[in-house]
mmCIF file of C-alpha atoms in Angstrom:
data_model
loop_
_atom_site.group_PDB
_atom_site.id
_atom_site.type_symbol
_atom_site.label_atom_id
_atom_site.label_comp_id
_atom_site.label_asym_id
_atom_site.label_seq_id
_atom_site.Cartn_x
_atom_site.Cartn_y
_atom_site.Cartn_z
ATOM 1 C CA MET A 1 -42.935 -4.734 31.188
ATOM 2 C CA LYS A 2 -41.367 -1.830 33.099
ATOM 3 C CA ALA A 3 -38.039 -3.701 33.217
ATOM 4 C CA THR A 4 -38.206 -4.200 29.427
ATOM 5 C CA ARG A 5 -38.791 -0.524 28.833
ATOM 6 C CA LEU A 6 -35.894 0.350 31.086
ATOM 7 C CA PHE A 7 -33.588 -2.095 29.230
ATOM 8 C CA ILE A 8 -34.591 -0.645 25.823
ATOM 9 C CA SER A 9 -34.070 2.902 27.177
ATOM 10 C CA SER A 10 -30.605 1.977 28.418
ATOM 11 C CA LEU A 11 -29.700 0.544 24.990
ATOM 12 C CA LEU A 12 -30.910 3.657 23.217
ATOM 13 C CA ALA A 13 -28.949 5.905 25.597
ATOM 14 C CA LEU A 14 -25.825 3.900 25.036
ATOM 15 C CA PHE A 15 -26.335 4.104 21.278
ATOM 16 C CA PHE A 16 -26.711 7.892 21.213
ATOM 17 C CA MET A 17 -23.750 8.294 23.672
ATOM 18 C CA THR A 18 -21.638 6.303 21.158
ATOM 19 C CA LEU A 19 -22.748 8.583 18.303
ATOM 20 C CA GLN A 20 -21.932 11.721 20.352
ATOM 21 C CA HIS A 21 -18.383 10.440 20.911
ATOM 22 C CA GLY A 22 -17.872 9.895 17.135
ATOM 23 C CA GLU A 23 -17.288 6.130 17.364
ATOM 24 C CA SER A 24 -18.141 4.037 14.326
ATOM 25 C CA THR A 25 -21.123 1.676 14.669
ATOM 26 C CA ALA A 26 -21.152 0.658 10.984
ATOM 27 C CA GLN A 27 -18.910 -2.397 11.164
ATOM 28 C CA PRO A 28 -17.201 -4.329 13.917
ATOM 29 C CA ALA A 29 -13.515 -5.012 13.878
ATOM 30 C CA GLU A 30 -12.527 -8.120 11.906
ATOM 31 C CA THR A 31 -11.203 -11.249 13.530
ATOM 32 C CA VAL A 32 -7.525 -11.559 12.732
ATOM 33 C CA SER A 33 -5.954 -14.766 11.485
ATOM 34 C CA TYR A 34 -2.707 -15.716 9.718
ATOM 35 C CA GLY A 35 -3.646 -18.537 7.414
ATOM 36 C CA PRO A 36 -0.960 -21.036 6.327
ATOM 37 C CA ARG A 37 1.490 -18.786 4.514
ATOM 38 C CA PRO A 38 3.644 -17.353 7.354
ATOM 39 C CA LEU A 39 4.417 -20.794 8.775
ATOM 40 C CA PHE A 40 5.081 -22.056 5.244
ATOM 41 C CA LEU A 41 7.782 -19.373 4.953
ATOM 42 C CA VAL A 42 9.176 -20.243 8.409
ATOM 43 C CA ASP A 43 9.305 -23.944 7.462
ATOM 44 C CA GLU A 44 11.371 -22.990 4.377
ATOM 45 C CA MET A 45 13.965 -21.151 6.462
ATOM 46 C CA GLU A 46 17.435 -22.552 7.134
ATOM 47 C CA THR A 47 17.851 -23.955 10.648
ATOM 48 C CA GLY A 48 18.869 -21.338 13.172
ATOM 49 C CA GLU A 49 17.818 -19.150 16.123
ATOM 50 C CA LEU A 50 15.428 -16.992 14.082
ATOM 51 C CA LYS A 51 13.588 -19.996 12.706
ATOM 52 C CA GLU A 52 13.271 -21.531 16.173
ATOM 53 C CA LYS A 53 11.965 -18.267 17.602
ATOM 54 C CA LEU A 54 9.357 -17.927 14.837
ATOM 55 C CA LEU A 55 8.296 -21.568 15.257
ATOM 56 C CA GLN A 56 7.782 -21.040 18.944
ATOM 57 C CA CYS A 57 5.129 -18.415 18.069
ATOM 58 C CA ARG A 58 3.003 -20.759 15.961
ATOM 59 C CA SER A 59 0.257 -20.980 18.585
ATOM 60 C CA GLN A 60 0.232 -17.250 19.405
ATOM 61 C CA PRO A 61 -3.040 -15.400 18.959
ATOM 62 C CA ALA A 62 -3.109 -13.157 15.944
ATOM 63 C CA ARG A 63 -3.549 -9.399 16.562
ATOM 64 C CA THR A 64 -3.617 -6.240 14.522
ATOM 65 C CA THR A 65 -0.317 -4.323 14.339
ATOM 66 C CA ASP A 66 0.677 -1.026 12.737
ATOM 67 C CA PHE A 67 3.962 -2.640 11.681
ATOM 68 C CA SER A 68 1.921 -4.507 9.061
ATOM 69 C CA ILE A 69 0.721 -2.195 6.206
ATOM 70 C CA GLY A 70 -1.669 -3.487 3.638
ATOM 71 C CA HIS A 71 -0.195 -2.526 0.250
ATOM 72 C CA ARG A 72 -3.179 -1.760 -1.918
ATOM 73 C CA GLY A 73 -4.990 -4.076 0.533
ATOM 74 C CA ALA A 74 -3.906 -7.696 0.125
ATOM 75 C CA SER A 75 -3.041 -7.572 -3.508
ATOM 76 C CA LEU A 76 -1.053 -10.796 -3.739
ATOM 77 C CA GLN A 77 -4.367 -12.674 -4.175
ATOM 78 C CA PHE A 78 -7.120 -10.018 -4.185
ATOM 79 C CA PRO A 79 -7.724 -7.317 -6.804
ATOM 80 C CA GLU A 80 -5.906 -4.255 -5.588
ATOM 81 C CA HIS A 81 -7.748 -1.265 -4.137
ATOM 82 C CA THR A 82 -11.032 -3.123 -3.872
ATOM 83 C CA LYS A 83 -13.285 -3.475 -0.831
ATOM 84 C CA GLU A 84 -12.449 -7.211 -0.843
ATOM 85 C CA SER A 85 -8.709 -6.512 -0.812
ATOM 86 C CA TYR A 86 -8.983 -4.038 2.049
ATOM 87 C CA LEU A 87 -11.117 -6.428 4.150
ATOM 88 C CA ALA A 88 -8.628 -9.231 3.491
ATOM 89 C CA ALA A 89 -5.747 -7.003 4.685
ATOM 90 C CA ALA A 90 -7.729 -6.181 7.846
ATOM 91 C CA ARG A 91 -8.437 -9.858 8.476
ATOM 92 C CA MET A 92 -4.669 -10.566 8.296
ATOM 93 C CA GLY A 93 -3.866 -7.986 10.981
ATOM 94 C CA ALA A 94 -2.810 -4.979 8.911
ATOM 95 C CA GLY A 95 -3.068 -2.005 11.236
ATOM 96 C CA ILE A 96 -2.660 0.479 8.371
ATOM 97 C CA ILE A 97 -4.253 0.193 4.928
ATOM 98 C CA GLU A 98 -3.235 2.092 1.761
ATOM 99 C CA CYS A 99 -5.441 3.777 -0.727
ATOM 100 C CA ASP A 100 -3.549 5.180 -3.724
ATOM 101 C CA VAL A 101 -5.428 8.326 -4.629
ATOM 102 C CA THR A 102 -6.167 9.613 -8.129
ATOM 103 C CA PHE A 103 -9.124 11.368 -9.726
ATOM 104 C CA THR A 104 -11.857 10.870 -12.311
ATOM 105 C CA LYS A 105 -13.016 13.065 -15.141
ATOM 106 C CA ASP A 106 -15.297 14.962 -12.745
ATOM 107 C CA LYS A 107 -12.442 15.315 -10.182
ATOM 108 C CA ALA A 108 -13.746 12.749 -7.715
ATOM 109 C CA LEU A 109 -10.994 11.035 -5.680
ATOM 110 C CA VAL A 110 -10.773 7.317 -6.128
ATOM 111 C CA CYS A 111 -8.444 4.455 -5.125
ATOM 112 C CA ARG A 112 -6.185 3.307 -7.999
ATOM 113 C CA HIS A 113 -2.414 2.715 -8.134
ATOM 114 C CA SER A 114 -2.142 4.801 -11.243
ATOM 115 C CA GLN A 115 -4.495 7.233 -12.946
ATOM 116 C CA CYS A 116 -4.142 5.192 -16.152
ATOM 117 C CA ASP A 117 -4.166 1.580 -15.114
ATOM 118 C CA LEU A 118 -7.844 0.663 -15.643
ATOM 119 C CA HIS A 119 -6.984 -1.630 -18.545
ATOM 120 C CA GLN A 120 -4.751 -3.632 -16.204
ATOM 121 C CA THR A 121 -6.813 -3.614 -13.012
ATOM 122 C CA THR A 122 -10.481 -3.515 -14.057
ATOM 123 C CA ASP A 123 -12.898 -5.052 -16.581
ATOM 124 C CA ILE A 124 -13.118 -1.879 -18.676
ATOM 125 C CA LEU A 125 -11.918 -3.600 -21.880
ATOM 126 C CA GLU A 126 -14.871 -5.972 -21.612
ATOM 127 C CA ARG A 127 -17.258 -3.033 -21.426
ATOM 128 C CA PRO A 128 -17.432 -1.685 -25.029
ATOM 129 C CA GLU A 129 -19.337 1.472 -24.103
ATOM 130 C CA LEU A 130 -16.623 2.430 -21.528
ATOM 131 C CA ALA A 131 -13.677 0.971 -23.453
ATOM 132 C CA ALA A 132 -14.589 3.424 -26.228
ATOM 133 C CA LYS A 133 -13.729 6.281 -23.846
ATOM 134 C CA CYS A 134 -10.169 5.068 -23.139
ATOM 135 C CA SER A 135 -7.418 7.528 -24.004
ATOM 136 C CA VAL A 136 -5.827 4.862 -26.226
ATOM 137 C CA PRO A 137 -8.074 2.024 -27.465
ATOM 138 C CA PHE A 138 -6.885 -1.568 -27.569
ATOM 139 C CA SER A 139 -4.785 -2.582 -30.479
ATOM 140 C CA PRO A 140 -3.110 -6.018 -30.891
ATOM 141 C CA ALA A 141 0.600 -6.764 -30.486
ATOM 142 C CA SER A 142 1.014 -7.484 -34.210
ATOM 143 C CA GLU A 143 0.140 -3.901 -34.988
ATOM 144 C CA ASN A 144 2.460 -2.348 -32.363
ATOM 145 C CA GLY A 145 5.879 -3.951 -32.739
ATOM 146 C CA GLY A 146 4.965 -7.094 -30.758
ATOM 147 C CA LYS A 147 3.386 -5.339 -27.768
ATOM 148 C CA ALA A 148 -0.377 -4.801 -27.317
ATOM 149 C CA SER A 149 -1.263 -1.149 -26.795
ATOM 150 C CA MET A 150 -4.033 0.563 -24.798
ATOM 151 C CA LYS A 151 -4.415 3.221 -22.087
ATOM 152 C CA CYS A 152 -7.547 3.579 -19.977
ATOM 153 C CA CYS A 153 -7.569 6.264 -17.275
ATOM 154 C CA ALA A 154 -9.760 7.157 -14.345
ATOM 155 C CA SER A 155 -9.820 10.613 -15.833
ATOM 156 C CA ASP A 156 -11.459 9.202 -18.953
ATOM 157 C CA LEU A 157 -14.516 8.350 -16.907
ATOM 158 C CA THR A 158 -17.042 10.081 -14.646
ATOM 159 C CA LEU A 159 -17.291 8.810 -11.029
ATOM 160 C CA ALA A 160 -20.531 6.957 -11.898
ATOM 161 C CA GLU A 161 -18.831 5.202 -14.818
ATOM 162 C CA PHE A 162 -15.776 4.361 -12.711
ATOM 163 C CA LYS A 163 -17.981 2.885 -9.978
ATOM 164 C CA SER A 164 -19.684 0.580 -12.495
ATOM 165 C CA LEU A 165 -16.369 -1.244 -13.169
ATOM 166 C CA LYS A 166 -15.229 -4.380 -11.441
ATOM 167 C CA GLY A 167 -11.700 -4.838 -10.139
ATOM 168 C CA LYS A 168 -9.515 -7.662 -11.490
ATOM 169 C CA MET A 169 -5.948 -8.855 -10.654
ATOM 170 C CA ASP A 170 -3.319 -6.467 -11.902
ATOM 171 C CA GLY A 171 -1.752 -7.661 -15.100
ATOM 172 C CA GLY A 172 -2.116 -8.071 -18.899
ATOM 173 C CA ASN A 173 -0.706 -10.268 -21.640
ATOM 174 C CA LYS A 174 1.396 -7.826 -23.623
ATOM 175 C CA LYS A 175 1.634 -10.218 -26.575
ATOM 176 C CA ALA A 176 -2.109 -10.385 -26.910
ATOM 177 C CA GLU A 177 -3.900 -10.215 -30.256
ATOM 178 C CA THR A 178 -7.357 -9.936 -28.655
ATOM 179 C CA ILE A 179 -8.858 -8.359 -25.529
ATOM 180 C CA THR A 180 -9.648 -11.849 -24.211
ATOM 181 C CA GLU A 181 -6.005 -12.859 -24.529
ATOM 182 C CA TYR A 182 -4.843 -9.599 -22.887
ATOM 183 C CA LEU A 183 -7.083 -10.191 -19.855
ATOM 184 C CA ARG A 184 -5.484 -13.600 -19.326
ATOM 185 C CA GLY A 185 -2.369 -11.865 -17.971
ATOM 186 C CA THR A 186 -2.375 -12.467 -14.245
ATOM 187 C CA PRO A 187 1.184 -13.409 -13.122
ATOM 188 C CA SER A 188 1.562 -17.142 -12.465
ATOM 189 C CA TRP A 189 2.477 -16.583 -8.825
ATOM 190 C CA ARG A 190 -0.810 -14.770 -8.155
ATOM 191 C CA THR A 191 -4.319 -16.152 -8.570
ATOM 192 C CA ASP A 192 -7.751 -15.198 -10.037
ATOM 193 C CA LEU A 193 -9.539 -17.221 -7.412
ATOM 194 C CA TYR A 194 -10.821 -14.112 -5.566
ATOM 195 C CA ALA A 195 -11.103 -11.838 -8.605
ATOM 196 C CA SER A 196 -14.659 -12.452 -9.819
ATOM 197 C CA ASN A 197 -16.329 -9.477 -8.265
ATOM 198 C CA GLY A 198 -13.849 -6.745 -7.124
ATOM 199 C CA THR A 199 -15.670 -3.700 -5.753
ATOM 200 C CA LEU A 200 -13.899 -0.449 -6.720
ATOM 201 C CA MET A 201 -13.686 2.199 -4.045
ATOM 202 C CA THR A 202 -13.823 6.001 -3.898
ATOM 203 C CA HIS A 203 -11.368 7.582 -1.491
ATOM 204 C CA GLN A 204 -14.297 8.536 0.734
ATOM 205 C CA GLU A 205 -15.571 4.957 0.747
ATOM 206 C CA SER A 206 -12.139 3.689 1.689
ATOM 207 C CA ILE A 207 -12.068 6.132 4.592
ATOM 208 C CA ALA A 208 -15.516 4.952 5.841
ATOM 209 C CA LEU A 209 -14.521 1.284 5.518
ATOM 210 C CA ILE A 210 -11.134 1.588 7.221
ATOM 211 C CA ASP A 211 -12.596 3.821 9.932
ATOM 212 C CA GLY A 212 -15.303 1.303 10.624
ATOM 213 C CA LEU A 213 -12.622 -1.328 11.030
ATOM 214 C CA GLY A 214 -10.851 0.808 13.621
ATOM 215 C CA LEU A 215 -7.643 0.926 11.576
ATOM 216 C CA LYS A 216 -5.303 3.666 10.268
ATOM 217 C CA PHE A 217 -4.849 5.159 6.833
ATOM 218 C CA THR A 218 -1.982 5.790 4.479
ATOM 219 C CA PRO A 219 -3.270 7.463 1.328
ATOM 220 C CA GLU A 220 -0.768 8.049 -1.438
ATOM 221 C CA LEU A 221 -1.332 11.076 -3.667
ATOM 222 C CA LYS A 222 -0.508 9.651 -7.104
ATOM 223 C CA SER A 223 1.163 11.660 -9.846
ATOM 224 C CA ALA A 224 -1.418 12.821 -12.402
ATOM 225 C CA ASP A 225 -1.079 11.272 -15.862
ATOM 226 C CA VAL A 226 -2.941 14.208 -17.383
ATOM 227 C CA PRO A 227 -1.521 17.723 -17.754
ATOM 228 C CA MET A 228 -1.893 19.854 -14.637
ATOM 229 C CA PRO A 229 -3.696 22.135 -13.986
ATOM 230 C CA TYR A 230 -6.419 19.709 -15.010
ATOM 231 C CA ALA A 231 -9.385 21.190 -16.850
ATOM 232 C CA GLY A 232 -7.641 24.512 -16.638
ATOM 233 C CA ASN A 233 -8.178 25.103 -12.925
ATOM 234 C CA TYR A 234 -7.319 22.047 -10.818
ATOM 235 C CA ASN A 235 -3.649 22.344 -9.822
ATOM 236 C CA GLN A 236 -1.393 20.060 -7.776
ATOM 237 C CA GLN A 237 -2.027 21.896 -4.518
ATOM 238 C CA ASP A 238 -5.786 21.662 -5.079
ATOM 239 C CA TYR A 239 -5.354 17.940 -5.539
ATOM 240 C CA ALA A 240 -3.157 17.588 -2.407
ATOM 241 C CA LYS A 241 -5.555 19.670 -0.406
ATOM 242 C CA ALA A 242 -8.627 17.742 -1.631
ATOM 243 C CA MET A 243 -7.198 14.459 -0.361
ATOM 244 C CA ILE A 244 -6.645 15.831 3.140
ATOM 245 C CA ALA A 245 -10.068 17.532 3.147
ATOM 246 C CA GLU A 246 -11.867 14.189 2.877
ATOM 247 C CA TYR A 247 -10.276 13.020 6.190
ATOM 248 C CA LYS A 248 -11.321 16.315 7.833
ATOM 249 C CA ALA A 249 -14.858 15.978 6.492
ATOM 250 C CA ALA A 250 -15.050 12.454 7.932
ATOM 251 C CA GLY A 251 -13.880 13.653 11.374
ATOM 252 C CA ILE A 252 -10.817 11.415 11.336
ATOM 253 C CA ASP A 253 -8.207 11.945 14.050
ATOM 254 C CA PRO A 254 -5.085 13.253 12.231
ATOM 255 C CA ALA A 255 -2.919 10.863 14.296
ATOM 256 C CA ARG A 256 -4.506 7.956 12.326
ATOM 257 C CA VAL A 257 -3.494 9.343 8.889
ATOM 258 C CA PHE A 258 -0.075 8.972 7.212
ATOM 259 C CA PRO A 259 -0.330 10.861 3.872
ATOM 260 C CA GLN A 260 2.379 9.849 1.374
ATOM 261 C CA SER A 261 3.834 10.991 -1.934
ATOM 262 C CA PHE A 262 6.855 10.524 -4.198
ATOM 263 C CA ASN A 263 6.606 14.246 -4.837
ATOM 264 C CA LEU A 264 8.530 16.189 -2.175
ATOM 265 C CA ASP A 265 6.485 19.307 -2.967
ATOM 266 C CA ASP A 266 3.319 17.496 -1.849
ATOM 267 C CA VAL A 267 4.976 16.326 1.342
ATOM 268 C CA PHE A 268 6.273 19.839 2.241
ATOM 269 C CA TYR A 269 2.913 21.353 1.358
ATOM 270 C CA TRP A 270 1.246 19.098 3.928
ATOM 271 C CA ILE A 271 3.949 19.851 6.472
ATOM 272 C CA GLU A 272 3.525 23.608 6.083
ATOM 273 C CA SER A 273 -0.208 23.877 5.335
ATOM 274 C CA GLU A 274 -1.669 20.887 7.226
ATOM 275 C CA PRO A 275 0.652 20.573 10.214
ATOM 276 C CA GLU A 276 -1.544 18.137 12.198
ATOM 277 C CA LEU A 277 -1.417 15.637 9.328
ATOM 278 C CA GLY A 278 1.853 16.907 7.923
ATOM 279 C CA MET A 279 3.770 15.752 10.934
ATOM 280 C CA GLN A 280 3.058 12.206 9.724
ATOM 281 C CA ALA A 281 3.612 12.817 6.037
ATOM 282 C CA VAL A 282 5.723 10.130 4.360
ATOM 283 C CA PHE A 283 8.235 10.815 1.613
ATOM 284 C CA LEU A 284 8.240 7.863 -0.749
ATOM 285 C CA ASP A 285 11.840 8.035 -1.920
ATOM 286 C CA GLY A 286 12.042 7.421 -5.624
ATOM 287 C CA ARG A 287 15.375 9.124 -6.160
ATOM 288 C CA TYR A 288 16.826 5.845 -7.300
ATOM 289 C CA ARG A 289 15.195 6.528 -10.716
ATOM 290 C CA GLY A 290 17.803 7.392 -13.271
ATOM 291 C CA ASN A 291 20.480 6.172 -10.832
ATOM 292 C CA SER A 292 20.537 9.657 -9.314
ATOM 293 C CA LEU A 293 20.867 8.168 -5.785
ATOM 294 C CA ASN A 294 23.201 5.400 -4.806
ATOM 295 C CA PRO A 295 22.182 3.898 -1.393
ATOM 296 C CA ALA A 296 25.772 3.001 -0.716
ATOM 297 C CA ASN A 297 27.047 6.545 -1.201
ATOM 298 C CA PRO A 298 25.672 9.382 1.022
ATOM 299 C CA ASP A 299 27.280 11.982 -1.311
ATOM 300 C CA THR A 300 24.531 11.155 -3.820
ATOM 301 C CA PHE A 301 21.714 11.954 -1.348
ATOM 302 C CA SER A 302 20.305 15.284 -2.407
ATOM 303 C CA PRO A 303 18.753 16.627 -0.330
ATOM 304 C CA SER A 304 20.616 14.869 2.456
ATOM 305 C CA MET A 305 18.789 13.020 5.201
ATOM 306 C CA GLN A 306 19.558 15.803 7.681
ATOM 307 C CA GLU A 307 18.354 18.451 5.238
ATOM 308 C CA LEU A 308 15.023 16.620 4.858
ATOM 309 C CA ALA A 309 14.702 16.377 8.641
ATOM 310 C CA ASN A 310 15.548 20.102 9.056
ATOM 311 C CA LYS A 311 12.594 20.935 6.787
ATOM 312 C CA GLY A 312 10.205 19.007 9.037
ATOM 313 C CA LEU A 313 10.151 15.545 7.461
ATOM 314 C CA ARG A 314 9.748 12.752 9.971
ATOM 315 C CA TYR A 315 8.996 9.680 7.800
ATOM 316 C CA ILE A 316 10.880 8.391 4.785
ATOM 317 C CA ALA A 317 9.950 5.308 2.782
ATOM 318 C CA PRO A 318 12.407 3.765 0.294
ATOM 319 C CA PRO A 319 12.069 0.325 -1.411
ATOM 320 C CA ILE A 320 13.482 -2.589 0.552
ATOM 321 C CA TRP A 321 16.662 -2.889 -1.501
ATOM 322 C CA MET A 322 17.766 0.648 -0.676
ATOM 323 C CA LEU A 323 17.939 -0.227 3.034
ATOM 324 C CA LEU A 324 20.039 -3.364 2.746
ATOM 325 C CA ALA A 325 23.529 -4.411 1.670
ATOM 326 C CA LEU A 326 25.822 -7.420 1.959
ATOM 327 C CA ASP A 327 28.971 -7.322 4.074
ATOM 328 C CA GLU A 328 32.231 -8.987 3.228
ATOM 329 C CA ASN A 329 30.888 -12.293 4.506
ATOM 330 C CA GLY A 330 27.722 -12.130 2.483
ATOM 331 C CA LYS A 331 25.572 -11.300 5.473
ATOM 332 C CA ILE A 332 22.605 -8.966 5.060
ATOM 333 C CA VAL A 333 23.211 -5.659 6.873
ATOM 334 C CA PRO A 334 21.816 -2.088 6.863
ATOM 335 C CA SER A 335 22.909 0.077 3.935
ATOM 336 C CA SER A 336 24.603 3.448 4.188
ATOM 337 C CA TYR A 337 21.155 4.903 3.216
ATOM 338 C CA ALA A 338 19.561 3.242 6.284
ATOM 339 C CA LYS A 339 22.341 4.452 8.578
ATOM 340 C CA GLU A 340 22.049 8.056 7.358
ATOM 341 C CA ALA A 341 18.293 8.025 7.788
ATOM 342 C CA LYS A 342 18.640 6.789 11.371
ATOM 343 C CA LYS A 343 21.371 9.344 12.063
ATOM 344 C CA ALA A 344 18.946 12.103 11.062
ATOM 345 C CA ASP A 345 16.300 10.554 13.315
ATOM 346 C CA LEU A 346 13.961 9.824 10.427
ATOM 347 C CA LYS A 347 11.400 7.049 10.944
ATOM 348 C CA ILE A 348 11.696 4.473 8.201
ATOM 349 C CA ILE A 349 8.920 2.603 6.400
ATOM 350 C CA THR A 350 9.677 0.290 3.496
ATOM 351 C CA TRP A 351 8.017 -1.391 0.540
ATOM 352 C CA THR A 352 7.093 -4.007 -0.712
ATOM 353 C CA LEU A 353 7.117 -7.511 0.807
ATOM 354 C CA GLU A 354 5.307 -10.371 -0.982
ATOM 355 C CA ARG A 355 5.516 -8.691 -4.378
ATOM 356 C CA SER A 356 8.246 -10.714 -6.051
ATOM 357 C CA GLY A 357 6.938 -14.222 -6.625
ATOM 358 C CA SER A 358 9.387 -16.982 -5.876
ATOM 359 C CA LEU A 359 12.639 -15.974 -4.156
ATOM 360 C CA THR A 360 14.566 -19.021 -5.261
ATOM 361 C CA THR A 361 16.475 -17.092 -7.920
ATOM 362 C CA GLY A 362 17.440 -13.957 -6.018
ATOM 363 C CA GLY A 363 14.081 -12.286 -5.433
ATOM 364 C CA GLY A 364 14.119 -9.770 -8.315
ATOM 365 C CA TRP A 365 13.878 -5.972 -8.086
ATOM 366 C CA TYR A 366 12.992 -5.604 -4.430
ATOM 367 C CA TYR A 367 16.035 -7.613 -3.372
ATOM 368 C CA ARG A 368 18.520 -6.324 -5.963
ATOM 369 C CA THR A 369 21.244 -5.272 -3.520
ATOM 370 C CA ILE A 370 21.212 -8.584 -1.666
ATOM 371 C CA SER A 371 20.241 -11.020 -4.402
ATOM 372 C CA ASN A 372 23.344 -13.201 -3.783
ATOM 373 C CA ALA A 373 21.948 -13.978 -0.298
ATOM 374 C CA ILE A 374 18.411 -14.805 -1.490
ATOM 375 C CA ASP A 375 17.734 -18.357 -2.701
ATOM 376 C CA ASN A 376 14.633 -19.699 -0.867
ATOM 377 C CA GLU A 377 11.219 -18.558 0.207
ATOM 378 C CA GLY A 378 12.157 -18.513 3.894
ATOM 379 C CA ASP A 379 14.730 -15.760 3.215
ATOM 380 C CA MET A 380 11.778 -13.336 3.277
ATOM 381 C CA MET A 381 11.602 -13.779 7.052
ATOM 382 C CA THR A 382 15.358 -13.193 7.355
ATOM 383 C CA VAL A 383 15.056 -9.965 5.397
ATOM 384 C CA LEU A 384 12.107 -8.902 7.584
ATOM 385 C CA ASP A 385 14.187 -9.580 10.701
ATOM 386 C CA VAL A 386 17.081 -7.416 9.464
ATOM 387 C CA LEU A 387 14.707 -4.664 8.486
ATOM 388 C CA ALA A 388 13.032 -4.695 11.944
ATOM 389 C CA LYS A 389 15.983 -5.260 14.264
ATOM 390 C CA ASP A 390 18.998 -3.794 12.426
ATOM 391 C CA VAL A 391 17.533 -1.125 10.196
ATOM 392 C CA GLY A 392 14.786 -0.245 12.693
ATOM 393 C CA VAL A 393 11.886 0.199 10.305
ATOM 394 C CA VAL A 394 8.581 1.128 11.971
ATOM 395 C CA GLY A 395 6.387 -0.419 9.251
ATOM 396 C CA VAL A 396 6.517 -2.668 6.192
ATOM 397 C CA PHE A 397 4.113 -2.596 3.209
ATOM 398 C CA SER A 398 3.144 -6.096 2.157
ATOM 399 C CA ASP A 399 0.955 -7.535 -0.587
ATOM 400 C CA TRP A 400 0.107 -10.294 1.947
ATOM 401 C CA PRO A 401 -0.064 -8.670 5.367
ATOM 402 C CA ALA A 402 -0.333 -11.958 7.300
ATOM 403 C CA THR A 403 3.434 -12.410 6.818
ATOM 404 C CA THR A 404 4.364 -9.082 8.430
ATOM 405 C CA THR A 405 1.663 -9.517 11.086
ATOM 406 C CA TYR A 406 2.968 -12.949 12.165
ATOM 407 C CA TYR A 407 6.531 -11.587 12.433
ATOM 408 C CA ALA A 408 5.485 -8.495 14.344
ATOM 409 C CA ASN A 409 3.258 -10.419 16.750
ATOM 410 C CA CYS A 410 6.065 -12.895 17.452
ATOM 411 C CA MET A 411 8.583 -10.125 18.115
ATOM 412 C CA GLY A 412 6.217 -8.043 20.186
ATOM 413 C CA LEU A 413 6.164 -5.142 17.803
ATOM 414 C CA ASP A 414 3.208 -2.715 17.921
#
């Protein structure tokens, strides 16, 4: 009996010691596995040294790596920014998971890719009492020049209303005449197999979940689709500050957080006002919009890479195609953009792998500068190899993190 009491006392002491050191006891780390897809991609590769190297790793144990970043979780097959998608990413070895941050009508921070994408990513249109609150109600394609029209925003709903929704796969049938037809719009290269019960997440809930998994965070402050200041008194800096405040309130080590934005003002605000987190702030480079930046011509980079670095920026994140080019022999090589970023000692992250469907016809938007070299699914691994070894990226966003995890594990990347 005395021995039993001593054993229980020891367990209690260990429990309270764990709490005092701020370690999560809510959820154990997930077991990591690859599934069949990475080796399917390797099998599709043309014969060569890279393929042989990757095949030699087929019996390697899977482990978590920060090189592998869960883009909206594991959104190739799971509803994006749901608990299920985040858990799937963790189970595929993503060391960093993304929550895109926007806000509700009552200014609660939630995880959505866009403030006004609820009609595409949730079941709101099937919920008449909530659909009635959408900024633009559903109207059929025949009444809108051949394209169905609607706009449902997080800012149309209170937090409680938002949390009552269920996540679905991103997509919609733009030629739809009815809501039912519109909701049958999942791209053919994705699946609805895991989309029956997507659990939407607040930003705080995503922090608790990812912390409990022992992983890192990359929240993206999304551009507001409503006029700012919102409700007359909630400005952009309030919004940027609120996102960081939720990590502080949760006691998260700043070294685990990589805040990101397409808005340079947000990034420089964090660098100047939140230096512990700001030193890991990521500039998502969208300067390609409107063709204002040509990745082959450094004269179009404004500000230049060195100017960004001089202002304290350490991480830059362009889309994949901006980092790659083809040489005179049709070989995939680093672009001038990639070379200039390295010259300025900027750490490079890129997006997004596994978001293009089949690669047999050039790979689409994410491969636009190298499309002539892309003609089979295995080329994804070749691109990943150039990004890692020649460009020197430190992380890759992927809609299916198992692919990047397998590569990183095989090549010994952390």
